[in-house]
PDB file of C-alpha atoms in Angstrom:
ATOM      1  CA  MET A   1      13.692 -35.244   2.667  1.00 37.00           C
ATOM      2  CA  LYS A   2      17.451 -36.511   3.904  1.00 42.00           C
ATOM      3  CA  ASN A   3      17.046 -39.384   1.628  1.00 44.00           C
ATOM      4  CA  ALA A   4      16.208 -37.383  -1.156  1.00 39.00           C
ATOM      5  CA  LYS A   5      19.319 -35.382  -0.731  1.00 40.00           C
ATOM      6  CA  LYS A   6      21.667 -38.159   0.023  1.00 43.00           C
ATOM      7  CA  ASN A   7      20.356 -39.735  -3.197  1.00 43.00           C
ATOM      8  CA  ALA A   8      20.576 -36.868  -5.204  1.00 39.00           C
ATOM      9  CA  LYS A   9      24.440 -36.301  -4.166  1.00 42.00           C
ATOM     10  CA  GLN A  10      25.111 -39.903  -4.761  1.00 45.00           C
ATOM     11  CA  ASP A  11      23.670 -39.156  -8.368  1.00 43.00           C
ATOM     12  CA  ALA A  12      25.945 -36.145  -8.708  1.00 40.00           C
ATOM     13  CA  GLY A  13      29.039 -37.931  -7.724  1.00 41.00           C
ATOM     14  CA  LYS A  14      28.075 -40.860  -9.995  1.00 46.00           C
ATOM     15  CA  ASN A  15      28.096 -38.565 -12.981  1.00 45.00           C
ATOM     16  CA  ASP A  16      30.610 -36.375 -12.285  1.00 41.00           C
ATOM     17  CA  ARG A  17      33.315 -39.498 -12.400  1.00 41.00           C
ATOM     18  CA  ASN A  18      35.001 -37.882 -15.502  1.00 40.00           C
ATOM     19  CA  GLY A  19      34.861 -34.454 -13.867  1.00 42.00           C
ATOM     20  CA  ASN A  20      32.300 -33.025 -16.094  1.00 52.00           C
ATOM     21  CA  GLY A  21      29.697 -35.687 -16.218  1.00 73.00           C
ATOM     22  CA  LYS A  22      30.145 -37.534 -19.211  1.00 82.00           C
ATOM     23  CA  LEU A  23      31.026 -41.411 -18.964  1.00 91.00           C
ATOM     24  CA  LYS A  24      34.716 -42.150 -19.333  1.00 93.00           C
ATOM     25  CA  ASP A  25      35.689 -44.061 -22.389  1.00 94.00           C
ATOM     26  CA  LYS A  26      37.117 -47.332 -20.636  1.00 96.00           C
ATOM     27  CA  GLU A  27      33.897 -47.821 -18.288  1.00 96.00           C
ATOM     28  CA  TYR A  28      31.696 -47.096 -21.951  1.00 97.00           C
ATOM     29  CA  LEU A  29      33.639 -49.633 -23.824  1.00 97.00           C
ATOM     30  CA  ARG A  30      33.340 -52.391 -21.286  1.00 97.00           C
ATOM     31  CA  GLU A  31      29.763 -51.688 -21.151  1.00 98.00           C
ATOM     32  CA  LEU A  32      29.516 -51.321 -24.937  1.00 98.00           C
ATOM     33  CA  LYS A  33      31.545 -54.807 -25.293  1.00 98.00           C
ATOM     34  CA  LYS A  34      28.677 -56.378 -23.553  1.00 98.00           C
ATOM     35  CA  LEU A  35      26.084 -55.121 -25.470  1.00 98.00           C
ATOM     36  CA  HIS A  36      27.609 -55.792 -28.623  1.00 98.00           C
ATOM     37  CA  ALA A  37      27.570 -59.545 -27.289  1.00 98.00           C
ATOM     38  CA  GLU A  38      24.069 -59.474 -26.692  1.00 98.00           C
ATOM     39  CA  LEU A  39      23.478 -58.084 -30.337  1.00 98.00           C
ATOM     40  CA  VAL A  40      25.149 -60.700 -31.874  1.00 98.00           C
ATOM     41  CA  LYS A  41      22.802 -62.848 -29.851  1.00 98.00           C
ATOM     42  CA  LEU A  42      19.699 -61.200 -31.566  1.00 98.00           C
ATOM     43  CA  GLN A  43      20.942 -61.273 -34.952  1.00 98.00           C
ATOM     44  CA  GLU A  44      21.653 -65.139 -34.822  1.00 98.00           C
ATOM     45  CA  TRP A  45      17.907 -65.274 -33.300  1.00 98.00           C
ATOM     46  CA  VAL A  46      16.275 -62.906 -35.716  1.00 98.00           C
ATOM     47  CA  VAL A  47      17.710 -65.196 -38.577  1.00 98.00           C
ATOM     48  CA  LYS A  48      16.905 -68.081 -37.327  1.00 97.00           C
ATOM     49  CA  GLU A  49      13.199 -67.670 -36.131  1.00 98.00           C
ATOM     50  CA  GLY A  50      12.819 -65.087 -39.351  1.00 98.00           C
ATOM     51  CA  ILE A  51      11.965 -61.975 -37.224  1.00 98.00           C
ATOM     52  CA  LYS A  52      11.299 -58.721 -38.732  1.00 98.00           C
ATOM     53  CA  ILE A  53      12.289 -55.324 -36.648  1.00 98.00           C
ATOM     54  CA  CYS A  54      12.129 -51.846 -37.771  1.00 98.00           C
ATOM     55  CA  VAL A  55      13.915 -49.129 -35.502  1.00 98.00           C
ATOM     56  CA  ILE A  56      13.611 -45.487 -36.356  1.00 98.00           C
ATOM     57  CA  PHE A  57      15.704 -42.484 -34.968  1.00 98.00           C
ATOM     58  CA  GLU A  58      14.535 -39.254 -34.756  1.00 98.00           C
ATOM     59  CA  GLY A  59      15.845 -36.078 -32.691  1.00 96.00           C
ATOM     60  CA  ARG A  60      17.222 -32.629 -33.782  1.00 93.00           C
ATOM     61  CA  ASP A  61      20.243 -32.255 -35.445  1.00 92.00           C
ATOM     62  CA  GLY A  62      23.606 -32.909 -33.831  1.00 92.00           C
ATOM     63  CA  ALA A  63      21.348 -35.072 -30.919  1.00 95.00           C
ATOM     64  CA  GLY A  64      23.259 -38.174 -32.124  1.00 95.00           C
ATOM     65  CA  LYS A  65      21.404 -40.454 -34.065  1.00 96.00           C
ATOM     66  CA  GLY A  66      24.135 -41.395 -36.529  1.00 95.00           C
ATOM     67  CA  GLY A  67      26.746 -42.255 -33.571  1.00 96.00           C
ATOM     68  CA  THR A  68      24.106 -44.534 -32.003  1.00 98.00           C
ATOM     69  CA  ILE A  69      23.301 -46.476 -35.196  1.00 98.00           C
ATOM     70  CA  LYS A  70      27.168 -46.779 -35.480  1.00 97.00           C
ATOM     71  CA  ALA A  71      27.466 -48.155 -32.312  1.00 98.00           C
ATOM     72  CA  ILE A  72      24.675 -50.615 -32.657  1.00 98.00           C
ATOM     73  CA  THR A  73      26.210 -51.929 -36.355  1.00 98.00           C
ATOM     74  CA  GLU A  74      29.638 -51.801 -35.997  1.00 97.00           C
ATOM     75  CA  ARG A  75      29.798 -55.273 -34.450  1.00 97.00           C
ATOM     76  CA  VAL A  76      27.134 -57.310 -36.448  1.00 98.00           C
ATOM     77  CA  SER A  77      26.281 -57.965 -39.981  1.00 98.00           C
ATOM     78  CA  PRO A  78      25.600 -55.060 -42.556  1.00 97.00           C
ATOM     79  CA  ARG A  79      23.013 -57.735 -44.115  1.00 97.00           C
ATOM     80  CA  ILE A  80      21.294 -58.348 -41.074  1.00 98.00           C
ATOM     81  CA  PHE A  81      21.139 -54.698 -39.379  1.00 98.00           C
ATOM     82  CA  ARG A  82      20.488 -52.726 -42.769  1.00 98.00           C
ATOM     83  CA  VAL A  83      20.600 -49.054 -42.183  1.00 98.00           C
ATOM     84  CA  ILE A  84      18.451 -46.720 -44.177  1.00 98.00           C
ATOM     85  CA  ALA A  85      19.218 -42.982 -44.772  1.00 96.00           C
ATOM     86  CA  LEU A  86      17.176 -41.830 -47.624  1.00 96.00           C
ATOM     87  CA  PRO A  87      18.510 -38.595 -49.569  1.00 92.00           C
ATOM     88  CA  ALA A  88      16.159 -35.645 -50.146  1.00 90.00           C
ATOM     89  CA  PRO A  89      13.139 -37.214 -52.860  1.00 93.00           C
ATOM     90  CA  THR A  90      13.591 -37.013 -56.296  1.00 94.00           C
ATOM     91  CA  ASP A  91      10.777 -34.938 -58.200  1.00 94.00           C
ATOM     92  CA  ARG A  92       9.036 -38.596 -59.123  1.00 95.00           C
ATOM     93  CA  GLU A  93       9.076 -39.619 -55.440  1.00 94.00           C
ATOM     94  CA  LYS A  94       7.568 -35.890 -54.348  1.00 92.00           C
ATOM     95  CA  THR A  95       4.497 -36.841 -56.622  1.00 94.00           C
ATOM     96  CA  GLN A  96       3.786 -40.262 -55.096  1.00 94.00           C
ATOM     97  CA  MET A  97       2.397 -41.154 -51.844  1.00 95.00           C
ATOM     98  CA  TYR A  98       4.240 -39.804 -48.784  1.00 95.00           C
ATOM     99  CA  ILE A  99       4.904 -43.305 -47.240  1.00 95.00           C
ATOM    100  CA  GLN A 100       5.682 -44.621 -50.556  1.00 96.00           C
ATOM    101  CA  ARG A 101       9.189 -44.263 -50.711  1.00 96.00           C
ATOM    102  CA  TYR A 102      10.012 -46.081 -46.760  1.00 97.00           C
ATOM    103  CA  LEU A 103       7.847 -48.944 -47.564  1.00 96.00           C
ATOM    104  CA  PRO A 104      10.477 -50.346 -49.967  1.00 96.00           C
ATOM    105  CA  HIS A 105      12.914 -50.295 -47.014  1.00 98.00           C
ATOM    106  CA  MET A 106      10.802 -52.082 -44.386  1.00 98.00           C
ATOM    107  CA  PRO A 107      12.726 -55.599 -43.026  1.00 98.00           C
ATOM    108  CA  ALA A 108      11.464 -58.953 -44.490  1.00 98.00           C
ATOM    109  CA  ALA A 109      12.207 -62.017 -42.252  1.00 98.00           C
ATOM    110  CA  GLY A 110      15.579 -62.126 -40.486  1.00 98.00           C
ATOM    111  CA  GLU A 111      16.486 -58.607 -40.983  1.00 98.00           C
ATOM    112  CA  ILE A 112      16.529 -55.470 -38.774  1.00 98.00           C
ATOM    113  CA  VAL A 113      16.130 -51.476 -40.632  1.00 98.00           C
ATOM    114  CA  LEU A 114      17.265 -48.835 -38.757  1.00 98.00           C
ATOM    115  CA  PHE A 115      16.195 -45.929 -40.430  1.00 98.00           C
ATOM    116  CA  ASP A 116      18.387 -42.667 -39.651  1.00 97.00           C
ATOM    117  CA  ARG A 117      15.250 -39.976 -40.037  1.00 96.00           C
ATOM    118  CA  SER A 118      12.379 -41.949 -41.185  1.00 97.00           C
ATOM    119  CA  TRP A 119       8.384 -41.203 -42.384  1.00 98.00           C
ATOM    120  CA  TYR A 120       8.797 -38.503 -39.593  1.00 98.00           C
ATOM    121  CA  ASN A 121      10.657 -35.734 -41.875  1.00 96.00           C
ATOM    122  CA  ARG A 122       7.148 -34.640 -42.844  1.00 97.00           C
ATOM    123  CA  ALA A 123       6.200 -33.774 -38.901  1.00 97.00           C
ATOM    124  CA  GLY A 124       9.776 -32.140 -38.665  1.00 96.00           C
ATOM    125  CA  VAL A 125      12.264 -30.787 -41.026  1.00 94.00           C
ATOM    126  CA  GLU A 126       9.773 -30.855 -43.893  1.00 95.00           C
ATOM    127  CA  ARG A 127       7.258 -28.730 -41.868  1.00 96.00           C
ATOM    128  CA  VAL A 128       9.807 -26.566 -40.406  1.00 95.00           C
ATOM    129  CA  MET A 129      11.269 -25.535 -43.318  1.00 93.00           C
ATOM    130  CA  GLY A 130       8.485 -25.271 -45.240  1.00 94.00           C
ATOM    131  CA  PHE A 131       8.607 -28.137 -47.575  1.00 94.00           C
ATOM    132  CA  CYS A 132       5.163 -29.292 -47.212  1.00 95.00           C
ATOM    133  CA  THR A 133       2.119 -27.394 -46.482  1.00 96.00           C
ATOM    134  CA  LYS A 134      -0.110 -27.277 -43.126  1.00 96.00           C
ATOM    135  CA  GLU A 135      -3.055 -29.544 -44.447  1.00 97.00           C
ATOM    136  CA  GLN A 136      -0.263 -31.821 -45.558  1.00 97.00           C
ATOM    137  CA  VAL A 137       1.435 -32.355 -41.882  1.00 98.00           C
ATOM    138  CA  GLU A 138      -2.010 -32.494 -40.453  1.00 97.00           C
ATOM    139  CA  LYS A 139      -2.804 -35.158 -43.386  1.00 97.00           C
ATOM    140  CA  PHE A 140       0.363 -36.648 -42.232  1.00 97.00           C
ATOM    141  CA  LEU A 141      -0.027 -37.234 -38.078  1.00 98.00           C
ATOM    142  CA  GLN A 142      -3.475 -38.498 -38.857  1.00 98.00           C
ATOM    143  CA  ALA A 143      -2.516 -41.081 -41.315  1.00 97.00           C
ATOM    144  CA  ALA A 144       1.088 -42.207 -39.501  1.00 98.00           C
ATOM    145  CA  PRO A 145      -1.011 -44.378 -36.810  1.00 98.00           C
ATOM    146  CA  LEU A 146      -2.721 -45.887 -39.123  1.00 98.00           C
ATOM    147  CA  VAL A 147      -0.026 -46.828 -41.193  1.00 97.00           C
ATOM    148  CA  GLU A 148       2.275 -48.001 -38.171  1.00 98.00           C
ATOM    149  CA  LYS A 149      -0.547 -50.308 -37.106  1.00 98.00           C
ATOM    150  CA  ALA A 150      -0.850 -51.994 -40.427  1.00 98.00           C
ATOM    151  CA  VAL A 151       3.283 -52.468 -40.041  1.00 98.00           C
ATOM    152  CA  ILE A 152       2.591 -54.155 -36.677  1.00 98.00           C
ATOM    153  CA  GLU A 153      -0.262 -56.391 -37.659  1.00 98.00           C
ATOM    154  CA  SER A 154       1.859 -57.166 -40.301  1.00 97.00           C
ATOM    155  CA  GLY A 155       4.040 -58.868 -38.379  1.00 98.00           C
ATOM    156  CA  ILE A 156       6.946 -56.367 -37.985  1.00 98.00           C
ATOM    157  CA  LEU A 157       8.268 -55.033 -34.510  1.00 98.00           C
ATOM    158  CA  LEU A 158       8.670 -50.994 -34.458  1.00 98.00           C
ATOM    159  CA  LEU A 159      10.726 -49.284 -32.146  1.00 98.00           C
ATOM    160  CA  LYS A 160      10.827 -45.289 -32.444  1.00 98.00           C
ATOM    161  CA  TYR A 161      13.162 -43.506 -30.376  1.00 98.00           C
ATOM    162  CA  TRP A 162      13.368 -39.327 -30.350  1.00 98.00           C
ATOM    163  CA  LEU A 163      17.310 -38.074 -29.003  1.00 98.00           C
ATOM    164  CA  GLU A 164      16.772 -35.237 -27.043  1.00 97.00           C
ATOM    165  CA  VAL A 165      19.372 -32.808 -26.667  1.00 96.00           C
ATOM    166  CA  SER A 166      19.552 -29.242 -25.027  1.00 96.00           C
ATOM    167  CA  PRO A 167      19.982 -26.388 -27.403  1.00 95.00           C
ATOM    168  CA  GLU A 168      23.606 -25.650 -25.586  1.00 96.00           C
ATOM    169  CA  GLU A 169      24.932 -29.018 -26.405  1.00 95.00           C
ATOM    170  CA  GLN A 170      23.386 -28.982 -29.926  1.00 94.00           C
ATOM    171  CA  THR A 171      25.609 -25.572 -30.427  1.00 94.00           C
ATOM    172  CA  ARG A 172      28.653 -27.141 -29.287  1.00 94.00           C
ATOM    173  CA  ARG A 173      28.165 -30.182 -31.712  1.00 93.00           C
ATOM    174  CA  LEU A 174      27.629 -28.374 -34.819  1.00 92.00           C
ATOM    175  CA  GLN A 175      30.481 -26.014 -33.739  1.00 91.00           C
ATOM    176  CA  ALA A 176      32.484 -28.837 -33.283  1.00 91.00           C
ATOM    177  CA  ARG A 177      31.860 -30.039 -36.686  1.00 90.00           C
ATOM    178  CA  ILE A 178      33.009 -26.273 -38.288  1.00 90.00           C
ATOM    179  CA  TYR A 179      36.136 -26.652 -37.357  1.00 89.00           C
ATOM    180  CA  ASP A 180      36.747 -30.529 -37.107  1.00 90.00           C
ATOM    181  CA  PRO A 181      37.908 -31.687 -41.038  1.00 90.00           C
ATOM    182  CA  ARG A 182      36.134 -35.217 -39.789  1.00 90.00           C
ATOM    183  CA  LYS A 183      33.437 -33.869 -39.004  1.00 89.00           C
ATOM    184  CA  VAL A 184      32.872 -31.292 -41.596  1.00 88.00           C
ATOM    185  CA  TRP A 185      30.876 -33.389 -44.053  1.00 87.00           C
ATOM    186  CA  LYS A 186      28.238 -33.661 -41.496  1.00 84.00           C
ATOM    187  CA  LEU A 187      27.499 -30.135 -41.673  1.00 85.00           C
ATOM    188  CA  SER A 188      24.788 -29.498 -44.099  1.00 82.00           C
ATOM    189  CA  PRO A 189      23.547 -26.327 -45.727  1.00 82.00           C
ATOM    190  CA  MET A 190      20.065 -27.514 -43.847  1.00 81.00           C
ATOM    191  CA  ASP A 191      21.554 -27.851 -40.513  1.00 80.00           C
ATOM    192  CA  LEU A 192      22.509 -24.075 -40.718  1.00 83.00           C
ATOM    193  CA  ALA A 193      19.050 -23.220 -41.823  1.00 82.00           C
ATOM    194  CA  SER A 194      17.525 -25.313 -39.327  1.00 83.00           C
ATOM    195  CA  TYR A 195      19.631 -24.463 -36.455  1.00 88.00           C
ATOM    196  CA  SER A 196      18.320 -21.023 -35.608  1.00 91.00           C
ATOM    197  CA  ARG A 197      14.351 -22.521 -35.390  1.00 94.00           C
ATOM    198  CA  TRP A 198      14.605 -24.076 -32.022  1.00 95.00           C
ATOM    199  CA  TYR A 199      11.799 -23.595 -31.054  1.00 96.00           C
ATOM    200  CA  ASP A 200       9.481 -24.321 -34.413  1.00 96.00           C
ATOM    201  CA  TYR A 201      11.184 -27.798 -33.950  1.00 96.00           C
ATOM    202  CA  SER A 202       9.915 -27.701 -30.432  1.00 97.00           C
ATOM    203  CA  ARG A 203       6.460 -26.825 -31.643  1.00 97.00           C
ATOM    204  CA  ALA A 204       6.484 -29.371 -33.932  1.00 97.00           C
ATOM    205  CA  ARG A 205       7.920 -32.396 -32.107  1.00 97.00           C
ATOM    206  CA  ASP A 206       5.309 -31.667 -29.415  1.00 98.00           C
ATOM    207  CA  ASP A 207       2.536 -31.672 -31.986  1.00 98.00           C
ATOM    208  CA  MET A 208       4.216 -35.092 -33.375  1.00 98.00           C
ATOM    209  CA  PHE A 209       4.209 -36.849 -29.915  1.00 98.00           C
ATOM    210  CA  LYS A 210       0.670 -35.611 -29.092  1.00 98.00           C
ATOM    211  CA  ALA A 211      -0.701 -37.469 -32.446  1.00 98.00           C
ATOM    212  CA  THR A 212       1.660 -40.355 -33.075  1.00 98.00           C
ATOM    213  CA  ASP A 213       2.725 -41.233 -29.344  1.00 98.00           C
ATOM    214  CA  THR A 214      -0.048 -44.190 -29.374  1.00 98.00           C
ATOM    215  CA  GLU A 215      -0.178 -47.562 -26.813  1.00 98.00           C
ATOM    216  CA  PHE A 216       0.773 -49.836 -29.847  1.00 98.00           C
ATOM    217  CA  ALA A 217       3.625 -47.628 -31.251  1.00 98.00           C
ATOM    218  CA  PRO A 218       5.034 -45.412 -28.272  1.00 98.00           C
ATOM    219  CA  TRP A 219       7.846 -43.243 -28.956  1.00 98.00           C
ATOM    220  CA  PHE A 220      10.848 -43.349 -26.259  1.00 98.00           C
ATOM    221  CA  VAL A 221      12.674 -40.213 -25.518  1.00 98.00           C
ATOM    222  CA  VAL A 222      16.564 -40.191 -25.033  1.00 97.00           C
ATOM    223  CA  ASN A 223      18.546 -38.167 -23.262  1.00 97.00           C
ATOM    224  CA  SER A 224      21.575 -37.257 -25.482  1.00 97.00           C
ATOM    225  CA  ASN A 225      23.185 -34.617 -23.811  1.00 96.00           C
ATOM    226  CA  ASP A 226      25.898 -37.390 -22.983  1.00 97.00           C
ATOM    227  CA  LYS A 227      25.918 -39.384 -26.251  1.00 96.00           C
ATOM    228  CA  LYS A 228      27.860 -42.343 -24.355  1.00 97.00           C
ATOM    229  CA  ARG A 229      25.648 -43.005 -22.231  1.00 97.00           C
ATOM    230  CA  ALA A 230      22.688 -42.038 -24.631  1.00 97.00           C
ATOM    231  CA  ARG A 231      23.997 -45.122 -27.134  1.00 98.00           C
ATOM    232  CA  LEU A 232      24.343 -47.497 -23.916  1.00 98.00           C
ATOM    233  CA  ASN A 233      20.741 -46.606 -23.235  1.00 98.00           C
ATOM    234  CA  ILE A 234      19.311 -46.953 -26.161  1.00 98.00           C
ATOM    235  CA  ILE A 235      21.111 -50.422 -27.244  1.00 98.00           C
ATOM    236  CA  SER A 236      20.524 -51.905 -23.532  1.00 98.00           C
ATOM    237  CA  HIS A 237      16.701 -50.459 -23.944  1.00 98.00           C
ATOM    238  CA  MET A 238      16.207 -52.214 -27.570  1.00 98.00           C
ATOM    239  CA  LEU A 239      17.315 -55.264 -26.387  1.00 98.00           C
ATOM    240  CA  SER A 240      14.697 -55.257 -23.013  1.00 98.00           C
ATOM    241  CA  MET A 241      11.961 -54.496 -26.048  1.00 98.00           C
ATOM    242  CA  ILE A 242      12.762 -57.694 -28.046  1.00 98.00           C
ATOM    243  CA  PRO A 243      12.094 -60.869 -26.565  1.00 97.00           C
ATOM    244  CA  TYR A 244      15.083 -62.915 -28.410  1.00 98.00           C
ATOM    245  CA  LYS A 245      16.899 -65.881 -26.685  1.00 96.00           C
ATOM    246  CA  GLU A 246      20.477 -66.642 -26.998  1.00 96.00           C
ATOM    247  CA  LEU A 247      20.666 -69.863 -29.448  1.00 96.00           C
ATOM    248  CA  PRO A 248      22.908 -72.685 -28.532  1.00 94.00           C
ATOM    249  CA  ARG A 249      26.293 -72.845 -30.371  1.00 89.00           C
ATOM    250  CA  ASP A 250      28.542 -75.644 -31.532  1.00 90.00           C
ATOM    251  CA  LYS A 251      32.067 -75.515 -30.370  1.00 93.00           C
ATOM    252  CA  VAL A 252      34.335 -73.707 -32.968  1.00 92.00           C
ATOM    253  CA  VAL A 253      37.645 -75.546 -33.754  1.00 95.00           C
ATOM    254  CA  LEU A 254      39.843 -74.692 -36.610  1.00 94.00           C
ATOM    255  CA  PRO A 255      40.571 -77.330 -38.747  1.00 95.00           C
ATOM    256  CA  LYS A 256      44.161 -78.686 -39.756  1.00 95.00           C
ATOM    257  CA  ARG A 257      45.722 -76.721 -42.856  1.00 94.00           C
ATOM    258  CA  GLN A 258      46.489 -78.328 -45.833  1.00 94.00           C
ATOM    259  CA  LYS A 259      50.428 -79.386 -46.337  1.00 94.00           C
ATOM    260  CA  ALA A 260      52.205 -77.560 -49.088  1.00 94.00           C
ATOM    261  CA  GLU A 261      52.470 -80.527 -51.235  1.00 93.00           C
ATOM    262  CA  GLY A 262      55.506 -78.805 -52.588  1.00 94.00           C
ATOM    263  CA  TYR A 263      54.172 -74.887 -53.376  1.00 95.00           C
ATOM    264  CA  ARG A 264      56.669 -72.080 -52.834  1.00 94.00           C
ATOM    265  CA  GLU A 265      56.219 -68.236 -52.583  1.00 95.00           C
ATOM    266  CA  PRO A 266      56.374 -66.691 -56.498  1.00 95.00           C
ATOM    267  CA  ASP A 267      59.225 -64.222 -56.604  1.00 95.00           C
ATOM    268  CA  TYR A 268      56.512 -61.951 -58.308  1.00 96.00           C
ATOM    269  CA  PRO A 269      56.953 -58.147 -57.863  1.00 96.00           C
ATOM    270  CA  TYR A 270      54.117 -57.204 -55.932  1.00 95.00           C
ATOM    271  CA  LYS A 271      53.046 -53.574 -56.089  1.00 96.00           C
ATOM    272  CA  MET A 272      53.452 -53.175 -52.312  1.00 95.00           C
ATOM    273  CA  VAL A 273      51.833 -50.218 -50.177  1.00 96.00           C
ATOM    274  CA  PRO A 274      54.256 -48.060 -48.655  1.00 95.00           C
ATOM    275  CA  GLU A 275      54.317 -48.810 -44.635  1.00 95.00           C
ATOM    276  CA  LYS A 276      54.345 -45.112 -43.333  1.00 95.00           C
ATOM    277  CA  TYR A 277      53.334 -46.194 -40.283  1.00 96.00           C
TER     278      TYR A 277
END
């Protein structure tokens, strides 16, 4: 008991380094830089070996999916790390087999696809907001593991993350979007409509986990009340789940520039951008 109290006290002190349990920016950026270097190694390995990786991010509105994906992709090639965030289905897509609109976005060799929400929309927002029937949800939950098994057997490494946020933190984040002109675009009418249905989403999440948290495609749950910790934890875990190797890299030396050989900058009336800063 004494050791348990001591460990709890140490953990509390560790989580209180910034006065409120949030990770300090300096520490976050230092750790993120290390992880970015590993993501570059992963990128090079994926391209060389022709690996196919699909990572999906799910969670309530304001859970931090977009910020996590941005943290993953900001130092790698968008041609290798492709982000998929599909809009609402068109009238034509509504008549297709449900999974059909997602399949064209699956990775080819040498690609990593990150889904900002995925086919699990049917188990979440579509169910809660009444965009599909109860029967359609049940059929989806039965079919999803079969589809994911086929995806994995085709050679795609599939990772599924659920970002879990508390009701208090979700409220704080959504309120921040209202008053911050940089974030107001993130607050859609759908976010407002779904905000009041916390427990409907909880029931939908529970049913989704029960049906689709399989041995071959498990759900990994992340505490995202601290966005910075969540991003670091997800990237670190994602890297640990992929058996990538650092490839040897030739030493890079900049070549000498050619000589001017009489070239002179022209006296041209360029339309310069005003230097306001």
